[in-house]
Amino acid sequence: MTASHLLRRLQKKRLLVKSRKRGMHKGQRQANSYGSSLEFSDFRLYQPGDDVRQIDWNIFGRTQKHYIKRFLDEQEVSIAIYLDATSSMRAITGKWELAKQLAASLCFVVLNSEDRLSFCPVSTTAMLPVTRKGSVYGKMVFHDIMKMAEQDKTGNFSERAQQALVKRQQLAILISDGLEPAAQIEGLFKKLRSLRQEVWFIQVLGTEELRPGHNGDIRLIDSETDTVVNVSMNEAIAREYRARIAEHNKQLEALCRRFGGHYLLLTEDKDLQTFLFHDLPGKGLMN
């Protein structure tokens, strides 16, 4: 799948946001109020002070009454996307590339919908935060994210993300492996709730992180703290590990639900197009 093919498929997509809050600037989303878009709503009788250019003279010819056309207002939505760029995310190349491609794709959709984007790569200096509005920036931001290079060891997505949160957003999308204590991630969710932002948590994991395939004596090195643990891997230990990671992921999903958010799991072996064009619409998160 080439980037150009993916972007063509994404051109008519739009993220579906529950929040009724809207920005003050013009966009492509229909608001509940009336405004100056090209999307016709209905007619009403002319009143002094109305714009005479909106009078429908065809109706006047039939009724001898002045009616004006009303159009739905169109306003932007502000969406922040936070990409976990800590060492654990970058430890597995396939996982990191998938996470970048997901973030880049969602950023493209936001900009192509004429919504306002805040993109924040958390815990890295490889790319500065991006604030943009307008489809003209879509491809540029997509390719800039895909070119993000690996940096020195960093850690703790939740704490860094709390420091980077952007206020006055309707939606916050968190893209992370979630490989830290659930209590720390809960603190991030609490902060987002205090900002009255809808939350999507997209957990990206490598195949090896879900189903380790090693046997025998191995040395495990924490990619963020350099802590070393020697393990004699066998089927019993692998089974216990799978049970623990499954329980951890359930805790993350429960946290999302408790705070009114959405949880999705994307694994390294899953096709990104299936996730974007099947899973997200199936959850009611994309048209």
CSV table of C-alpha atoms in Angstrom, one decimal:
chain,number,residue,atom,x,y,z
A,1,MET,CA,0.0,0.0,0.0
A,2,THR,CA,1.5,3.3,-1.1
A,3,ALA,CA,1.1,6.5,0.8
A,4,SER,CA,-0.6,8.1,-2.2
A,5,HIS,CA,-3.2,5.3,-2.4
A,6,LEU,CA,-3.9,5.6,1.3
A,7,LEU,CA,-4.4,9.3,1.1
A,8,ARG,CA,-6.8,9.0,-1.8
A,9,ARG,CA,-8.9,6.7,0.2
A,10,LEU,CA,-8.8,9.0,3.2
A,11,GLN,CA,-9.9,12.2,1.3
A,12,LYS,CA,-13.6,11.8,1.9
A,13,LYS,CA,-13.3,10.6,5.5
A,14,ARG,CA,-14.2,12.5,8.6
A,15,LEU,CA,-13.8,11.8,12.3
A,16,LEU,CA,-17.1,11.7,14.2
A,17,VAL,CA,-17.0,13.8,17.4
A,18,LYS,CA,-19.7,13.6,20.0
A,19,SER,CA,-19.0,16.9,21.6
A,20,ARG,CA,-21.4,19.7,20.8
A,21,LYS,CA,-18.8,22.4,21.4
A,22,ARG,CA,-17.5,24.0,18.2
A,23,GLY,CA,-14.9,26.4,17.3
A,24,MET,CA,-15.6,30.0,16.3
A,25,HIS,CA,-14.0,29.6,12.9
A,26,LYS,CA,-15.5,28.3,9.7
A,27,GLY,CA,-15.2,24.6,8.8
A,28,GLN,CA,-17.1,21.9,7.0
A,29,ARG,CA,-19.2,20.5,9.9
A,30,GLN,CA,-22.8,21.4,10.1
A,31,ALA,CA,-23.7,23.1,13.4
A,32,ASN,CA,-27.1,23.3,15.0
A,33,SER,CA,-27.3,27.0,14.3
A,34,TYR,CA,-28.0,28.8,11.1
A,35,GLY,CA,-25.2,30.5,9.1
A,36,SER,CA,-23.8,31.1,5.7
A,37,SER,CA,-22.8,27.7,4.3
A,38,LEU,CA,-24.1,26.4,1.0
A,39,GLU,CA,-26.1,23.7,2.8
A,40,PHE,CA,-29.8,24.7,2.4
A,41,SER,CA,-32.0,24.4,5.5
A,42,ASP,CA,-35.4,26.0,5.0
A,43,PHE,CA,-37.3,29.3,4.4
A,44,ARG,CA,-38.8,31.8,6.7
A,45,LEU,CA,-40.6,35.2,6.3
A,46,TYR,CA,-38.4,38.2,5.8
A,47,GLN,CA,-38.0,40.5,8.8
A,48,PRO,CA,-36.5,44.0,8.9
A,49,GLY,CA,-32.8,43.7,9.3
A,50,ASP,CA,-32.4,40.5,7.3
A,51,ASP,CA,-30.0,40.3,4.4
A,52,VAL,CA,-32.2,41.2,1.3
A,53,ARG,CA,-29.8,39.2,-0.9
A,54,GLN,CA,-31.2,36.0,0.7
A,55,ILE,CA,-34.8,36.8,-0.5
A,56,ASP,CA,-36.1,34.0,-2.8
A,57,TRP,CA,-37.7,35.9,-5.7
A,58,ASN,CA,-39.2,32.8,-7.2
A,59,ILE,CA,-41.3,32.2,-4.1
A,60,PHE,CA,-42.2,35.9,-4.0
A,61,GLY,CA,-43.5,35.6,-7.6
A,62,ARG,CA,-45.8,32.7,-6.5
A,63,THR,CA,-46.9,34.0,-3.1
A,64,GLN,CA,-46.3,37.8,-3.2
A,65,LYS,CA,-44.5,37.4,0.2
A,66,HIS,CA,-40.9,37.9,0.9
A,67,TYR,CA,-39.2,34.7,2.1
A,68,ILE,CA,-35.5,34.3,2.8
A,69,LYS,CA,-33.4,31.2,2.5
A,70,ARG,CA,-31.7,29.8,5.6
A,71,PHE,CA,-28.5,27.8,5.4
A,72,LEU,CA,-26.9,25.6,8.0
A,73,ASP,CA,-23.8,27.1,9.7
A,74,GLU,CA,-20.5,25.2,9.3
A,75,GLN,CA,-18.0,25.3,12.1
A,76,GLU,CA,-14.7,23.6,12.8
A,77,VAL,CA,-13.9,21.1,15.4
A,78,SER,CA,-10.5,21.2,17.3
A,79,ILE,CA,-8.8,17.8,17.5
A,80,ALA,CA,-5.6,17.0,19.3
A,81,ILE,CA,-3.6,13.8,18.5
A,82,TYR,CA,-0.9,12.6,20.9
A,83,LEU,CA,1.6,10.1,19.6
A,84,ASP,CA,3.6,8.2,22.2
A,85,ALA,CA,7.2,8.5,21.1
A,86,THR,CA,8.8,6.9,24.2
A,87,SER,CA,11.5,4.2,23.9
A,88,SER,CA,9.0,1.4,24.4
A,89,MET,CA,7.1,2.5,21.3
A,90,ARG,CA,10.3,2.6,19.3
A,91,ALA,CA,11.7,-0.7,20.5
A,92,ILE,CA,9.9,-2.6,17.8
A,93,THR,CA,10.3,-1.1,14.4
A,94,GLY,CA,7.1,-2.6,12.9
A,95,LYS,CA,5.0,-1.2,15.8
A,96,TRP,CA,6.6,2.2,15.6
A,97,GLU,CA,6.1,2.5,11.9
A,98,LEU,CA,2.4,1.4,12.3
A,99,ALA,CA,1.8,4.0,15.1
A,100,LYS,CA,3.3,6.7,13.0
A,101,GLN,CA,1.3,5.8,10.0
A,102,LEU,CA,-1.9,5.7,12.1
A,103,ALA,CA,-1.2,9.2,13.6
A,104,ALA,CA,-0.3,10.6,10.1
A,105,SER,CA,-3.5,9.2,8.6
A,106,LEU,CA,-5.7,10.7,11.3
A,107,CYS,CA,-3.9,14.0,11.1
A,108,PHE,CA,-4.6,14.0,7.3
A,109,VAL,CA,-8.3,13.3,7.9
A,110,VAL,CA,-8.6,16.1,10.4
A,111,LEU,CA,-6.9,18.7,8.1
A,112,ASN,CA,-8.7,17.5,5.0
A,113,SER,CA,-12.0,18.0,6.8
A,114,GLU,CA,-11.0,21.6,7.5
A,115,ASP,CA,-10.9,21.0,11.2
A,116,ARG,CA,-8.2,22.4,13.5
A,117,LEU,CA,-5.4,20.0,14.3
A,118,SER,CA,-3.0,19.9,17.2
A,119,PHE,CA,-0.5,17.1,16.8
A,120,CYS,CA,1.9,16.4,19.6
A,121,PRO,CA,4.7,13.8,19.5
A,122,VAL,CA,5.1,13.0,23.2
A,123,SER,CA,8.6,12.6,24.7
A,124,THR,CA,10.7,13.3,21.7
A,125,THR,CA,12.6,16.2,20.1
A,126,ALA,CA,12.5,14.6,16.7
A,127,MET,CA,9.5,16.7,15.7
A,128,LEU,CA,8.0,19.8,17.2
A,129,PRO,CA,4.2,20.0,18.0
A,130,VAL,CA,2.1,21.0,15.0
A,131,THR,CA,-0.9,23.3,15.0
A,132,ARG,CA,-2.6,23.6,11.6
A,133,LYS,CA,-5.9,24.1,9.8
A,134,GLY,CA,-6.6,23.5,6.2
A,135,SER,CA,-6.4,20.7,3.7
A,136,VAL,CA,-3.4,22.4,2.1
A,137,TYR,CA,-1.3,21.1,5.0
A,138,GLY,CA,-2.6,17.5,5.0
A,139,LYS,CA,0.1,15.8,2.9
A,140,MET,CA,2.9,17.8,4.4
A,141,VAL,CA,2.0,16.9,7.9
A,142,PHE,CA,1.5,13.2,6.9
A,143,HIS,CA,5.0,13.0,5.5
A,144,ASP,CA,6.6,14.9,8.3
A,145,ILE,CA,5.2,12.4,10.8
A,146,MET,CA,6.3,9.5,8.8
A,147,LYS,CA,9.9,10.9,8.7
A,148,MET,CA,10.2,11.1,12.5
A,149,ALA,CA,13.5,9.5,13.5
A,150,GLU,CA,14.4,7.6,16.6
A,151,GLN,CA,15.8,9.5,19.5
A,152,ASP,CA,17.5,8.8,22.8
A,153,LYS,CA,15.9,6.8,25.6
A,154,THR,CA,12.8,8.4,27.1
A,155,GLY,CA,10.0,7.2,29.3
A,156,ASN,CA,6.6,7.6,30.8
A,157,PHE,CA,4.1,8.7,28.2
A,158,SER,CA,1.3,9.6,30.7
A,159,GLU,CA,3.3,12.1,32.7
A,160,ARG,CA,4.7,13.8,29.6
A,161,ALA,CA,1.3,13.8,27.9
A,162,GLN,CA,-0.3,15.6,30.8
A,163,GLN,CA,2.3,18.4,30.4
A,164,ALA,CA,1.6,18.6,26.7
A,165,LEU,CA,-2.2,18.7,26.8
A,166,VAL,CA,-3.8,21.3,24.6
A,167,LYS,CA,-6.8,23.1,26.0
A,168,ARG,CA,-10.0,24.0,24.2
A,169,GLN,CA,-10.1,20.8,22.2
A,170,GLN,CA,-13.3,18.8,21.5
A,171,LEU,CA,-11.4,15.5,21.0
A,172,ALA,CA,-8.1,14.0,22.2
A,173,ILE,CA,-6.7,11.0,20.5
A,174,LEU,CA,-4.0,9.1,22.4
A,175,ILE,CA,-1.9,6.6,20.4
A,176,SER,CA,0.3,4.6,22.8
A,177,ASP,CA,1.3,1.0,23.7
A,178,GLY,CA,-0.1,1.6,27.2
A,179,LEU,CA,2.8,-0.3,28.7
A,180,GLU,CA,2.8,1.5,32.0
A,181,PRO,CA,0.7,1.2,35.2
A,182,ALA,CA,-3.0,1.8,34.6
A,183,ALA,CA,-3.0,4.2,37.6
A,184,GLN,CA,-0.7,6.5,35.7
A,185,ILE,CA,-2.9,6.4,32.6
A,186,GLU,CA,-5.9,7.1,34.8
A,187,GLY,CA,-4.3,10.4,35.9
A,188,LEU,CA,-4.1,11.4,32.2
A,189,PHE,CA,-7.8,10.5,31.7
A,190,LYS,CA,-8.7,12.6,34.8
A,191,LYS,CA,-6.9,15.6,33.4
A,192,LEU,CA,-8.7,15.2,30.0
A,193,ARG,CA,-12.1,14.9,31.7
A,194,SER,CA,-11.4,18.2,33.6
A,195,LEU,CA,-10.8,19.8,30.3
A,196,ARG,CA,-14.1,18.4,29.0
A,197,GLN,CA,-12.5,16.6,26.1
A,198,GLU,CA,-13.8,13.4,24.4
A,199,VAL,CA,-11.0,10.7,24.5
A,200,TRP,CA,-10.0,7.9,22.1
A,201,PHE,CA,-7.3,5.7,23.4
A,202,ILE,CA,-5.7,3.6,20.6
A,203,GLN,CA,-3.3,1.0,22.0
A,204,VAL,CA,-0.7,-0.1,19.5
A,205,LEU,CA,1.2,-3.3,20.4
A,206,GLY,CA,3.8,-5.5,18.6
A,207,THR,CA,3.0,-9.2,18.0
A,208,GLU,CA,5.8,-10.2,20.3
A,209,GLU,CA,4.4,-8.1,23.1
A,210,LEU,CA,1.1,-10.0,22.9
A,211,ARG,CA,2.4,-13.4,22.2
A,212,PRO,CA,6.1,-13.9,23.0
A,213,GLY,CA,7.6,-16.7,21.0
A,214,HIS,CA,11.0,-17.1,22.7
A,215,ASN,CA,12.0,-20.3,24.6
A,216,GLY,CA,14.9,-21.0,27.0
A,217,ASP,CA,17.1,-18.5,28.8
A,218,ILE,CA,16.7,-14.9,27.7
A,219,ARG,CA,17.7,-11.5,29.0
A,220,LEU,CA,14.9,-8.9,29.1
A,221,ILE,CA,16.0,-5.2,29.0
A,222,ASP,CA,13.5,-2.5,29.8
A,223,SER,CA,13.8,-0.1,26.8
A,224,GLU,CA,13.1,3.0,29.0
A,225,THR,CA,14.9,2.2,32.3
A,226,ASP,CA,17.6,-0.3,31.1
A,227,THR,CA,16.5,-2.6,33.9
A,228,VAL,CA,17.7,-6.1,33.2
A,229,VAL,CA,15.8,-9.3,34.1
A,230,ASN,CA,17.0,-12.8,33.3
A,231,VAL,CA,14.2,-15.2,32.5
A,232,SER,CA,14.0,-18.9,31.7
A,233,MET,CA,11.1,-18.8,29.3
A,234,ASN,CA,8.8,-21.9,29.0
A,235,GLU,CA,5.2,-22.4,28.1
A,236,ALA,CA,3.9,-21.9,31.6
A,237,ILE,CA,5.7,-18.5,31.9
A,238,ALA,CA,4.5,-17.5,28.5
A,239,ARG,CA,0.9,-18.4,29.4
A,240,GLU,CA,1.2,-16.3,32.6
A,241,TYR,CA,2.5,-13.4,30.6
A,242,ARG,CA,-0.3,-13.6,28.0
A,243,ALA,CA,-2.8,-13.6,30.9
A,244,ARG,CA,-1.3,-10.6,32.5
A,245,ILE,CA,-1.1,-8.5,29.3
A,246,ALA,CA,-4.7,-9.4,28.6
A,247,GLU,CA,-5.7,-8.3,32.0
A,248,HIS,CA,-3.8,-5.1,31.7
A,249,ASN,CA,-5.5,-4.3,28.4
A,250,LYS,CA,-8.9,-5.0,30.0
A,251,GLN,CA,-8.1,-2.5,32.7
A,252,LEU,CA,-7.2,0.1,30.0
A,253,GLU,CA,-10.5,-0.5,28.2
A,254,ALA,CA,-12.4,-0.3,31.5
A,255,LEU,CA,-10.7,3.0,32.3
A,256,CYS,CA,-11.7,4.4,28.9
A,257,ARG,CA,-15.3,3.4,29.4
A,258,ARG,CA,-15.4,4.9,32.9
A,259,PHE,CA,-14.2,8.2,31.6
A,260,GLY,CA,-16.6,8.1,28.7
A,261,GLY,CA,-14.0,7.4,26.0
A,262,HIS,CA,-13.3,4.8,23.4
A,263,TYR,CA,-10.7,2.1,23.5
A,264,LEU,CA,-9.3,0.4,20.4
A,265,LEU,CA,-6.4,-2.1,20.0
A,266,LEU,CA,-4.2,-2.2,16.9
A,267,THR,CA,-1.6,-4.9,16.6
A,268,GLU,CA,1.5,-5.0,14.5
A,269,ASP,CA,0.1,-7.8,12.4
A,270,LYS,CA,-3.2,-6.0,11.5
A,271,ASP,CA,-3.6,-4.2,8.2
A,272,LEU,CA,-3.9,-0.5,8.8
A,273,GLN,CA,-6.5,0.0,6.1
A,274,THR,CA,-8.8,-2.6,7.8
A,275,PHE,CA,-8.5,-0.6,11.0
A,276,LEU,CA,-9.1,2.8,9.3
A,277,PHE,CA,-11.9,1.8,7.0
A,278,HIS,CA,-13.6,-1.0,8.9
A,279,ASP,CA,-12.9,-0.8,12.6
A,280,LEU,CA,-13.2,3.0,13.1
A,281,PRO,CA,-16.5,3.2,11.1
A,282,GLY,CA,-17.7,0.1,13.0
A,283,LYS,CA,-17.2,1.9,16.3
A,284,GLY,CA,-19.0,5.0,14.9
A,285,LEU,CA,-15.8,7.0,15.0
A,286,MET,CA,-15.4,7.7,11.3
A,287,ASN,CA,-17.9,8.1,8.4
